[in-house]
XYZ file of C-alpha atoms in Angstrom:
613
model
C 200.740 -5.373 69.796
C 201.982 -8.431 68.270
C 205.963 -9.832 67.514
C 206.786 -12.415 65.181
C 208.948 -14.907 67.107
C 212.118 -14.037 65.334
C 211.659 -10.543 65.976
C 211.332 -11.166 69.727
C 214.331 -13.589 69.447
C 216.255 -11.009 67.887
C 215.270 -8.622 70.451
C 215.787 -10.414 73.143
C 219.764 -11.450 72.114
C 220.291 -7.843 71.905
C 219.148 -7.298 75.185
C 221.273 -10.255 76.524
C 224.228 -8.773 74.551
C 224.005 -5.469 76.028
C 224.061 -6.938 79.166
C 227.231 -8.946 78.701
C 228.989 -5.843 76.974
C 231.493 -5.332 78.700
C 232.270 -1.499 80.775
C 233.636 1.522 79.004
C 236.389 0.766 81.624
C 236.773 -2.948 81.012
C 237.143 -2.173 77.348
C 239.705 0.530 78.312
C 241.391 -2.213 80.754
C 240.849 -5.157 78.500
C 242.734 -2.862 75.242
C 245.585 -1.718 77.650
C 246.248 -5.645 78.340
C 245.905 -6.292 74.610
C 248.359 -3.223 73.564
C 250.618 -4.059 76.419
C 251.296 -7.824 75.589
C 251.958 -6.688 72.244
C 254.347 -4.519 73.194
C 256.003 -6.999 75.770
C 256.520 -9.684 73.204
C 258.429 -7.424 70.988
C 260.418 -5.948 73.965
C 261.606 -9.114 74.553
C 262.256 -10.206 70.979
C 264.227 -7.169 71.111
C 266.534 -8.288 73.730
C 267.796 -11.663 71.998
C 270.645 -11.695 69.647
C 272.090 -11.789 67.131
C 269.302 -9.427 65.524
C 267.295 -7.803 68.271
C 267.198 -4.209 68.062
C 268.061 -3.062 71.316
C 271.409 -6.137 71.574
C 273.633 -5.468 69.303
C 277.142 -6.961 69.188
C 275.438 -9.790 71.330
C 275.273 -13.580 70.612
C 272.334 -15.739 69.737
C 271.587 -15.179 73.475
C 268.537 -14.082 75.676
C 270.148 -10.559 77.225
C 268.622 -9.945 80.474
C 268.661 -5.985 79.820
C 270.264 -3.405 77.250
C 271.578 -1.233 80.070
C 274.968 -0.931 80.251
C 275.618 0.689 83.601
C 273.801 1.291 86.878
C 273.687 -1.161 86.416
C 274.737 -3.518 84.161
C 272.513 -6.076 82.592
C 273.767 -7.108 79.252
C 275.035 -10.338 80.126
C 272.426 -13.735 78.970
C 271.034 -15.386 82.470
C 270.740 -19.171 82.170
C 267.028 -18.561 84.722
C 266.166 -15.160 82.481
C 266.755 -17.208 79.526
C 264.921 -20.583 80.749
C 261.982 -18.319 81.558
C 261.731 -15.674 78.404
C 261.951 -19.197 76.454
C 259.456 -21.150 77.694
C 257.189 -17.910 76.922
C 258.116 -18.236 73.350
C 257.591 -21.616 73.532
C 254.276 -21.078 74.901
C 253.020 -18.576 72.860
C 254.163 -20.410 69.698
C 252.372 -23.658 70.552
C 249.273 -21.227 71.481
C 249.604 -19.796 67.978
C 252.353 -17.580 66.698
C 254.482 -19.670 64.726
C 256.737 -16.873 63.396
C 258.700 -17.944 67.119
C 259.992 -21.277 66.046
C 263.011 -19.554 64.741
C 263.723 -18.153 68.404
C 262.891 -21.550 69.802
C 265.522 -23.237 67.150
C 268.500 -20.775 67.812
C 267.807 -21.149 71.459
C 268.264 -24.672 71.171
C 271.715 -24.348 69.253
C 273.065 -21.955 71.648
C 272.389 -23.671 75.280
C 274.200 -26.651 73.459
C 277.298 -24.655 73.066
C 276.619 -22.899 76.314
C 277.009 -26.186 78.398
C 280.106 -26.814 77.165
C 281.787 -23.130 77.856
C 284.097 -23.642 81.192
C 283.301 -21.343 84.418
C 283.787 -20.332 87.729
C 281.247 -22.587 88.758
C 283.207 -25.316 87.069
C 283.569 -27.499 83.758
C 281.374 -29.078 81.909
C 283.411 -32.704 81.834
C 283.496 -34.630 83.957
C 280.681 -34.347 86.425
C 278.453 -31.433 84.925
C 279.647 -28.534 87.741
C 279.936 -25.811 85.046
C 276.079 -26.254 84.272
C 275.447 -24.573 87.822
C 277.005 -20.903 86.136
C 274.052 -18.302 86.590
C 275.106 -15.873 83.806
C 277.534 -15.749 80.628
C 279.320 -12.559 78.815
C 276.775 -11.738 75.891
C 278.761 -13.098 72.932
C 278.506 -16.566 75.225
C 282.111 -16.560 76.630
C 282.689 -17.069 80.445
C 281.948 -14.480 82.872
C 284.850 -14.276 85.470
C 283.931 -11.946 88.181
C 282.678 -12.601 91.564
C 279.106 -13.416 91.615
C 276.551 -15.618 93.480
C 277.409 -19.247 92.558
C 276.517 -21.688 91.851
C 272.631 -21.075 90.909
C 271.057 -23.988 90.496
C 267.219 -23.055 89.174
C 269.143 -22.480 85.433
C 269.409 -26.426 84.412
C 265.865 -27.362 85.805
C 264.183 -24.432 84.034
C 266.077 -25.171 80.854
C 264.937 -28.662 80.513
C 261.020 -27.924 81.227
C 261.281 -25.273 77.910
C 262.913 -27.730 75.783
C 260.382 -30.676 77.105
C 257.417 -28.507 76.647
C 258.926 -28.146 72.937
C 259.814 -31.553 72.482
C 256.335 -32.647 73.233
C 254.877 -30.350 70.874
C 257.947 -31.725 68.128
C 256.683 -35.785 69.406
C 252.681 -34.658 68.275
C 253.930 -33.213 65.451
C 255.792 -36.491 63.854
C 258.942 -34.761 64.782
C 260.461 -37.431 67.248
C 263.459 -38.450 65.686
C 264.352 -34.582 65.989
C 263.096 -34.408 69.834
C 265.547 -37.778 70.433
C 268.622 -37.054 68.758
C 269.391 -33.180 68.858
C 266.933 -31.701 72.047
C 267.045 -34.650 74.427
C 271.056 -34.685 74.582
C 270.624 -31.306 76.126
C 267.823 -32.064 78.351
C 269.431 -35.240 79.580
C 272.601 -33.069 80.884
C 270.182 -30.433 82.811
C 268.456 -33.597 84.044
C 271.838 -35.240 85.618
C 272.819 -31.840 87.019
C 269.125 -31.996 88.749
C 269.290 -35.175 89.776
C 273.034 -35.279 91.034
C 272.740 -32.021 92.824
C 269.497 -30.811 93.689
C 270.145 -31.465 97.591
C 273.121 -29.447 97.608
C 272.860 -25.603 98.593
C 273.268 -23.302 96.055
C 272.482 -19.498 95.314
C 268.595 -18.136 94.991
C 267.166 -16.665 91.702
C 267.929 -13.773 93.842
C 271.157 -14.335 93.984
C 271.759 -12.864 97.592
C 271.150 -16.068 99.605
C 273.197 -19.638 99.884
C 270.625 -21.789 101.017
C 268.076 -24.164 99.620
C 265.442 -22.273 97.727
C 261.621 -22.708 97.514
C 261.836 -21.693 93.803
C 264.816 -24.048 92.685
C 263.150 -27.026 94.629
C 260.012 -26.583 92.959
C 261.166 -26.383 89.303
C 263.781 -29.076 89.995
C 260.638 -31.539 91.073
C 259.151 -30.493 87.791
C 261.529 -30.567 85.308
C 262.315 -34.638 86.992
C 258.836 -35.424 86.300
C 258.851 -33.803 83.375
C 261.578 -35.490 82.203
C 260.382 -38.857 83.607
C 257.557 -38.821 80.830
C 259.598 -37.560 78.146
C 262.361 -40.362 78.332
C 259.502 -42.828 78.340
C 258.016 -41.154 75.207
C 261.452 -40.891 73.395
C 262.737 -44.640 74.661
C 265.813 -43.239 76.561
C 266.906 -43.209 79.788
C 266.866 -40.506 82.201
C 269.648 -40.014 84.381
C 268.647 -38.474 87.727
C 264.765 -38.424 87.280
C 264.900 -40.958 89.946
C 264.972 -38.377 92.207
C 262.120 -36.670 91.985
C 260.175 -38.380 95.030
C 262.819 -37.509 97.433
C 262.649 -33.828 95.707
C 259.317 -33.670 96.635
C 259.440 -34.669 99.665
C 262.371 -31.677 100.564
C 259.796 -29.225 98.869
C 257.746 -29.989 102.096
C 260.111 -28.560 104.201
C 259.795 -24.899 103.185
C 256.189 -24.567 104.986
C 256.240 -23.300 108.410
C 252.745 -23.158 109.439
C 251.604 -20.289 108.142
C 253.406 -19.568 104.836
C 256.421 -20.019 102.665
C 260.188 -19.761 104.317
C 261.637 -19.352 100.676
C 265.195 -20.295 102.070
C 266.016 -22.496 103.833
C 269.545 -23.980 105.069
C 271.174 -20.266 105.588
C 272.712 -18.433 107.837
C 270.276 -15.152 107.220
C 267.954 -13.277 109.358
C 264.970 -12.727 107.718
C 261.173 -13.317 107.676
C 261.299 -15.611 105.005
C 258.383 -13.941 102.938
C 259.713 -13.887 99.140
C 258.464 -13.210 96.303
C 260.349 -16.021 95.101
C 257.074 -18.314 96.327
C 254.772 -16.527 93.852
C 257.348 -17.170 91.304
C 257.681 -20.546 91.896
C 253.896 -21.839 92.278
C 253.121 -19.793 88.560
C 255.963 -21.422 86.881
C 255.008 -25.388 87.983
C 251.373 -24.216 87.514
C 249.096 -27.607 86.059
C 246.399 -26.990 85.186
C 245.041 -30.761 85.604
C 246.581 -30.412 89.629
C 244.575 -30.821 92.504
C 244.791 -28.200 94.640
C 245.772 -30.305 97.504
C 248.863 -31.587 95.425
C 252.074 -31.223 97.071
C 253.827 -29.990 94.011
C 252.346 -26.389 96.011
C 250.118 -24.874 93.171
C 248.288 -21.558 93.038
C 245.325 -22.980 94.127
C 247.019 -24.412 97.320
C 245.243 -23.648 100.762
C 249.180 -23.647 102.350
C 249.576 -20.950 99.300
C 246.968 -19.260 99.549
C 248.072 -18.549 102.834
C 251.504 -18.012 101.964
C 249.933 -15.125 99.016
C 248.090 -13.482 101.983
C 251.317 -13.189 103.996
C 253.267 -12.211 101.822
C 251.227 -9.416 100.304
C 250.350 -8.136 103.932
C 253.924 -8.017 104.454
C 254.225 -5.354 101.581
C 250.886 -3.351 102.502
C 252.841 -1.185 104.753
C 256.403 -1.250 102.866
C 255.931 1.448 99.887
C 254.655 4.564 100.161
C 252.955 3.900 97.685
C 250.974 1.161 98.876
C 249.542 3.481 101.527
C 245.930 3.541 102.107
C 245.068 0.460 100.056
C 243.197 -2.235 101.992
C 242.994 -5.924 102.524
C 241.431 -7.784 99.206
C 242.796 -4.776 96.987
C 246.021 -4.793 94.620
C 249.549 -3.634 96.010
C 252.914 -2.940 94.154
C 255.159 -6.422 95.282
C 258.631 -6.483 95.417
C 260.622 -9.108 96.343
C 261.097 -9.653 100.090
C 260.575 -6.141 102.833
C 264.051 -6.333 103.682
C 265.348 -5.643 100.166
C 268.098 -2.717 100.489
C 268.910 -3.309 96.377
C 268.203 0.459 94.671
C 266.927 0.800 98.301
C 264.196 -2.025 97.738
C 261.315 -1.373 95.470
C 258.438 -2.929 93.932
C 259.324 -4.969 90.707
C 256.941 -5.191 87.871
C 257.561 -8.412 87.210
C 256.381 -9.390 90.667
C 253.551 -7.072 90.585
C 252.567 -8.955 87.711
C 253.136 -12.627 89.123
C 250.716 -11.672 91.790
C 247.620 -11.258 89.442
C 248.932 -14.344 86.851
C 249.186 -16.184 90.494
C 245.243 -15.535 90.928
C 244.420 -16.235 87.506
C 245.834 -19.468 87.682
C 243.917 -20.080 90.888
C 240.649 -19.764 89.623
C 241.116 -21.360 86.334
C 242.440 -24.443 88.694
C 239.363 -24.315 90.568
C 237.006 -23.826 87.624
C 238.640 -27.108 86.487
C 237.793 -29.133 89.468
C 234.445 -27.432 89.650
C 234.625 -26.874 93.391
C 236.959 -25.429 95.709
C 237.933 -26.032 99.704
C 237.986 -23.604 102.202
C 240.351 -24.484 105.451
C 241.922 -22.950 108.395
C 244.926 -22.251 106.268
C 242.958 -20.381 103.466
C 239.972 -18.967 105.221
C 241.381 -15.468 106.492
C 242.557 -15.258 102.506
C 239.028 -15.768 101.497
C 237.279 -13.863 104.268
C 239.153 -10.364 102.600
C 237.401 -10.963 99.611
C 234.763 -12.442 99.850
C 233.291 -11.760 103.776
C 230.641 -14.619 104.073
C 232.590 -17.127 103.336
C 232.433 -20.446 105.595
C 235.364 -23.293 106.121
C 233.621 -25.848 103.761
C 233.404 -27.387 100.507
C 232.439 -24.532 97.574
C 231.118 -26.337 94.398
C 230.323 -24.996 91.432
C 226.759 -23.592 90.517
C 224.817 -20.584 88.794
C 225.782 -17.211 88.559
C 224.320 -16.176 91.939
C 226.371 -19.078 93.742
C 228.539 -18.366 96.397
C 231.481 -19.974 94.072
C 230.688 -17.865 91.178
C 230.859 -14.883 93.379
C 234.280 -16.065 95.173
C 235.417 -16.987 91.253
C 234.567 -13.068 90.215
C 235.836 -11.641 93.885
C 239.564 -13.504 93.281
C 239.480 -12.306 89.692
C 238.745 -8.534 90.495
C 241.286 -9.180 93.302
C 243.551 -10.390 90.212
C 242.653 -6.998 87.626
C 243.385 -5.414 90.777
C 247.568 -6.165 90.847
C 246.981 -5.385 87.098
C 245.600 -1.939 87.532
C 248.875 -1.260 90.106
C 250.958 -2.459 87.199
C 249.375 -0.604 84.531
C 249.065 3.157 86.882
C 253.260 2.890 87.155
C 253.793 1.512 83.579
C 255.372 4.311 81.355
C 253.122 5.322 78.572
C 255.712 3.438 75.989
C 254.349 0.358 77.841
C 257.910 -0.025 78.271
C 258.620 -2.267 81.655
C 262.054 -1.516 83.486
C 263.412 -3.604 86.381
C 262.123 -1.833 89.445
C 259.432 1.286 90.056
C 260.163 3.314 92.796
C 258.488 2.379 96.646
C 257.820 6.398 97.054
C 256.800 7.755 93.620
C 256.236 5.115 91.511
C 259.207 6.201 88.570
C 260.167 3.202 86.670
C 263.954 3.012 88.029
C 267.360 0.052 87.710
C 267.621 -1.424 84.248
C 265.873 -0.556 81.493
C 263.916 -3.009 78.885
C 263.867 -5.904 81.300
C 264.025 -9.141 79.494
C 261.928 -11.138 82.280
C 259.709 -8.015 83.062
C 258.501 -8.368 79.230
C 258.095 -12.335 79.573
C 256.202 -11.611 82.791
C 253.532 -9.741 81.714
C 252.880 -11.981 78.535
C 252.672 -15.259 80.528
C 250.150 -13.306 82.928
C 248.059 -12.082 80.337
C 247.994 -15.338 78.715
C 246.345 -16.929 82.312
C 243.789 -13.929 82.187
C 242.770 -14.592 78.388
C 241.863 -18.195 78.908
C 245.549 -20.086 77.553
C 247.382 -22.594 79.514
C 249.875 -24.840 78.995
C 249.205 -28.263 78.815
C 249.847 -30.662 82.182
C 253.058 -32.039 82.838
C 252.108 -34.732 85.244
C 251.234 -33.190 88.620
C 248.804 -36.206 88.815
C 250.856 -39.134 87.585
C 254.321 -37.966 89.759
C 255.657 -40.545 91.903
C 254.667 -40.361 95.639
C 257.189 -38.399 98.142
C 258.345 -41.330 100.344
C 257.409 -40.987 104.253
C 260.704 -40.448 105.249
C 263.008 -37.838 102.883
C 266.455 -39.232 102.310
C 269.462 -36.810 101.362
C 270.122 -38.936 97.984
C 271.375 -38.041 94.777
C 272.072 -40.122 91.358
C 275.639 -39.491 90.033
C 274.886 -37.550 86.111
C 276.054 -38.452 83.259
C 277.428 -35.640 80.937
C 277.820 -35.845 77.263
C 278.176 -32.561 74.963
C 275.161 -32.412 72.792
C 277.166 -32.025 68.955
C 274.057 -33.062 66.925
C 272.576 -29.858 68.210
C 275.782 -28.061 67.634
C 278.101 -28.105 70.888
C 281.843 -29.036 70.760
C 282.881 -32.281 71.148
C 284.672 -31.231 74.364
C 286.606 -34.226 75.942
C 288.182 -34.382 79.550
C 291.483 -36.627 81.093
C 291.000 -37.868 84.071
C 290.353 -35.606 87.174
C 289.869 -34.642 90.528
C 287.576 -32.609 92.430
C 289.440 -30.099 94.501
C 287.847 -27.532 97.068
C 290.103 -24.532 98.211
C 288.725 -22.835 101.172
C 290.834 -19.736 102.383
C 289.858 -17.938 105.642
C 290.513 -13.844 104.624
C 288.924 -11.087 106.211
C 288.065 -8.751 103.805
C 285.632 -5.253 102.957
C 282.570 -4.835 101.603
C 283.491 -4.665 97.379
C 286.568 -6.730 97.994
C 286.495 -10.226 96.397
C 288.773 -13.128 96.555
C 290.312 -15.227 93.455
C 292.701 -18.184 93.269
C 295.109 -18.232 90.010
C 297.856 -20.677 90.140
C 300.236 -22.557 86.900
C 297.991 -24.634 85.482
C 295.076 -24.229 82.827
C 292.243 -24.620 85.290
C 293.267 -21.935 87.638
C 293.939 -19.611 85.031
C 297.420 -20.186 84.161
C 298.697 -16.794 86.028
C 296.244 -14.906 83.845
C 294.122 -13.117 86.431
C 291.113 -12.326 83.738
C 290.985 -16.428 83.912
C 291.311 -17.135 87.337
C 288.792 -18.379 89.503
C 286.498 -16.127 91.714
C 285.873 -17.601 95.278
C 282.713 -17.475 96.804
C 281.872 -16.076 100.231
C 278.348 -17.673 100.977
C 279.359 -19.331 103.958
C 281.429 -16.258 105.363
C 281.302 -15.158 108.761
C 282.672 -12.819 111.258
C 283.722 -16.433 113.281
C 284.946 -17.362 110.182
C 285.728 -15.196 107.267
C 285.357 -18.057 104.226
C 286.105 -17.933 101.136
C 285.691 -21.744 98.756
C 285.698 -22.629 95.276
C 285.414 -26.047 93.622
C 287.540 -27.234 91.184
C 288.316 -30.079 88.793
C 292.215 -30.078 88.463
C 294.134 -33.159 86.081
C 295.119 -36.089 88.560
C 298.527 -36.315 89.078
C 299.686 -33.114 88.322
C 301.748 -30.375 90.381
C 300.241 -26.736 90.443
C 301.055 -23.765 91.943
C 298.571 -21.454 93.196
C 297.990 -18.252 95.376
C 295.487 -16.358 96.570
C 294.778 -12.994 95.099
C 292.394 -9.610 96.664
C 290.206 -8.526 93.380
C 290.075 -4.732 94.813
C 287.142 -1.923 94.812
C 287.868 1.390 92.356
C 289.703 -0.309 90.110
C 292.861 -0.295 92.386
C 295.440 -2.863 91.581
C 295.140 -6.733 92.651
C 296.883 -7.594 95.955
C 298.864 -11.322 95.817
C 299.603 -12.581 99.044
C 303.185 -13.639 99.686
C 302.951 -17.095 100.026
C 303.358 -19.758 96.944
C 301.551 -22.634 97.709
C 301.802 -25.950 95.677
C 299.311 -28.524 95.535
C 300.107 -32.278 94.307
C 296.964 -33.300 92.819
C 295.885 -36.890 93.989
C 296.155 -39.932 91.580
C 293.669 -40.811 88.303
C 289.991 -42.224 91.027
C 290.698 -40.071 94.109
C 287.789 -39.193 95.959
C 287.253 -35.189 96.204
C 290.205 -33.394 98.578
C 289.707 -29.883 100.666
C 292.508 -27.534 100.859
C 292.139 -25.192 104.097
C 294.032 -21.823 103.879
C 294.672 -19.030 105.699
C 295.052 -15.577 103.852
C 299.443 -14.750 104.059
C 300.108 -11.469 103.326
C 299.046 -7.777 102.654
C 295.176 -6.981 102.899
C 293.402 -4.097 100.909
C 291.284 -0.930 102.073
C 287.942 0.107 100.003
C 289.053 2.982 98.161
C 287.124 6.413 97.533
C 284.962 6.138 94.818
């Protein structure tokens, strides 16, 4: 029997398309991605103000979480923000334009949000109050005791509005991009560049240290930053730094993986999911893997990933039974006691984007390396594999088959997320380690973001570079520099025109024992330490507190010249009253071009007890 040619042709792309059909279950898989990206998207435009459904009463803010209590989330996170953002951003430059709106109020509110005074400090005259991690939800200042400062917020900032900018710059929008987003940018930038080698708080915000995650954004958004100001013909304060940024980012390897903080006085392994976090959100997809910008595709990473996932094998009960090379619920470092430490979706989910963006790095390069620092991550997936050179060939090549093995690894996180995602397809903080209940606030903001940024990966969509390749060198030797910032309120986009007289840093450090709960403020005569109103004075912060030494600091910017008088004051647990010491202390603030002065303290007076509740 006899075909015409175009019959057989026809026959014969059937054939081929019923071989490339993809599973009942990969349909089922690939829809339940599809439905729950949808579904993510909305959940977060639902948690930004003024209009999102589930944050009312709130300001043109990103709102980490609609719960209320236990605990409560409705507060906008500078990081949270940054990071739900620059997936709008993202996804609007990918396609959806409806999101320019959300990208335009965002920009209008982080310019007034600069200039809002702090705990962590004011805006004029040297930037400090950029370093606040979080904000009531109408924008005002958020006075209660809290992990500060946090300094991951400014660097994150600046990469969403430079990723927009450069969209606004091919778009014969660069007048806009130079006049009303740089102005903004340019402040994050000087608070990067001045204070990146200070310690600050983690995106955790448990641990005062030097953090993996900070470090890494802060080299990006420099470099970033770097190439915009050369695009927009301005200067950029503080991207000067970024080689000797680089070169600190070196100093969180150990060997064998990722010590996320460093510079701390904590006992722990190190393992965090904070290095997960960080490699997905400097992801280039034009890096070599080799780069030292530490990208997915990484061999130190790669055995960093394998560490860190091992670590959490044997944590949840509900990890039980599931072997090397397969999915796991992640959390965010084994010795979590917060809601008795759980698995987070969010980190669940930056495992599997983490993959993705491994093999669409290697794809790009068209070969991959296999070392002593990646080959036991390899060997449980792929068990022939050899410490060489893999490049890329047909579909029966051993790189094809390590691509499809590190994918399926990838589907595999995926699968976890998707078998302890409510049927709503609505994503909550944490899910529990023994049964798998979706538990601590509801409607997370970043959860949502999460899952959208890893599903983008998976479908093929990646932001474009931002310069892993054309980044100044680290130098041989790391320095401990830092380039003084320049801070100017950005009014074109809508801040204040805030002003500042002349002042002087002041750092109050009080040694006071106190309780678990118990917190200690300073409140004194003059505006900024609250003028005797305790809802304005400033919160202390106990990072460097030991049982040697039980300290308590904050940093201040008080007028030169003046007299104020200050105590110290015990914020109590169970709403019992506040306990002033007995002292009154006066400080004579030094003269207009004083260099910075520390007060040391001693606690004078009655202490508190933790009450009942």
């Amino acid at each position: 029997m006899q075909f015409s040619s175009a019959i057989v042709g026809a026959f014969s792309l059937l054939i081929s398309q019923a071989i490339a059909a993809p599973s009942l279950k990969e349909r089922d898989f690939n829809s339940y991605i599809a439905t729950e990206r949808s579904i993510a998207l909305q959940g977060a435009l639902n948690n930004i103000g003024p209009n999102g459904s589930q944050v009312a009463g709130a300001g043109p803010y990103v709102i980490a979480s609609p719960s209320k209590e236990n605990p409560d989330y409705f507060f906008t996170w500078t990081r949270d923000s940054a990071l739900t953002m620059k997936m709008i951003v993202d996804e609007f430059i990918f396609g959806n334009k409806a999101l320019q709106p959300y990208v335009e109020e965002y920009i209008h509110a982080q310019a007034v949000l600069q200039t809002v005074s702090n705990p962590s400090g004011t805006f004029l005259p040297a930037g400090l109050g950029l370093g606040e991690p979080k904000y009531q939800a109408d924008g005002t200042r958020f006075n209660g005791a809290w992990g500060r400062p946090q300094r991951d917020g400014p660097a994150l900032r600046a990469i969403t509005l430079i990723t927009y900018c450069n969209w606004l710059i091919q778009n014969g929008q660069t007048t806009r991009a130079r006049n009303v987003i740089w102005p903004i940018i340019s402040n994050d930038l000087s608070y990067v560049g001045q204070y990146w080698n200070q310690t600050g708080f983690d995106l955790w915000e448990e641990v005062l240290g030097s953090s993996f995650f900070t470090i890494q954004n802060s080299h990006r958004a420099l470099v970033q930053g770097t190439k915009l100001a050369r695009d927009l013909r301005v200067t950029c304060i503080g991207c000067d730094q970024a080689p000797e940024v680089l070169c600190f980012l070196q100093s969180f390897w150990n060997g064998k993986y990722i010590v996320s903080n460093i510079n701390t006085n904590i006992a722990r392994t190190g393992l965090d999911g904070n290095s997960i976090l960080g490699a997905i959100s400097v992801f280039d997809i034009d890096a070599y893997c080799d780069s030292p910008t530490f990208q997915p595709c990484n061999n130190k990473m790669l055995s960093n990933f394998r560490y860190l996932m091992n670590s959490f094998r044997e944590a949840y009960a509900i990890n039980t039974g599931i072997p090397s090379g397969k999915g796991i619920a992640v959390g965010r470092y084994t010795e979590d006691v917060y809601y008795n430490g759980n698995p987070w979706y969010l980190i669940t989910t930056a495992a599997a984007e983490y993959l993705y963006d491994a093999v669409a790095q290697w794809k790009a390069r068209h070969n991959l390396i296999v070392d002593d620092d990646s080959y036991e991550f390899f060997k449980d997936l792929y068990p022939a594999v050899t410490k060489r050179q893999y490049n890329s060939g047909n579909e029966n090549s051993p790189f094809v088959q390590i691509m499809n093995a590190v994918t399926a690894y990838a589907d595999s996180f995926l699968a976890i997320a998707e078998k302890y995602t409510p049927k709503s397809g609505a994503l909550a903080e944490q899910y529990d380690r023994n049964t798998g209940a979706a538990l601590s606030a509801r409607d997370l903001t970043w959860s949502y973001a999460a899952f959208v940024t890893m599903a983008e990966r998976r479908s093929g969509q990646y932001p474009a570079t931002w310069g892993t390749r054309q980044a100044a060198p680290a130098p041989a030797i790391c320095t401990a520099s830092s380039t003084p910032g320049k801070y100017v309120p950005a009014t074109a986009a809508g801040a204040p025109n805030v002003t500042s007289s002349c002042q002087v840093n002041v750092v109050f450090n009080v040694n006071a024992s106190t309780y678990f709960g118990e917190n200690i403020y300073i409140i004194g005569s003059t505006d900024d330490l609250g003028a005797w109103n305790e809802a304005n004075s400033l919160p202390l912060g106990a990072g460097g507190y030991t049982a040697d030494r039980p300290l308590w600091s904050t940093s201040a910017y008080l007028n030169a010249g003046e007299t104020a008088s200050y105590k110290y004051v015990r914020q109590e647990n169970c709403n019992q009253p506040w306990i002033y010491e007995s002292q009154n202390r006066t400080l004579v603030v030094p003269t207009c071009g004083s260099a910075a002065i520390t007060v040391e303290d001693a606690w004078v007076g009655p202490v508190g007890t933790s009450g009942s509740c």
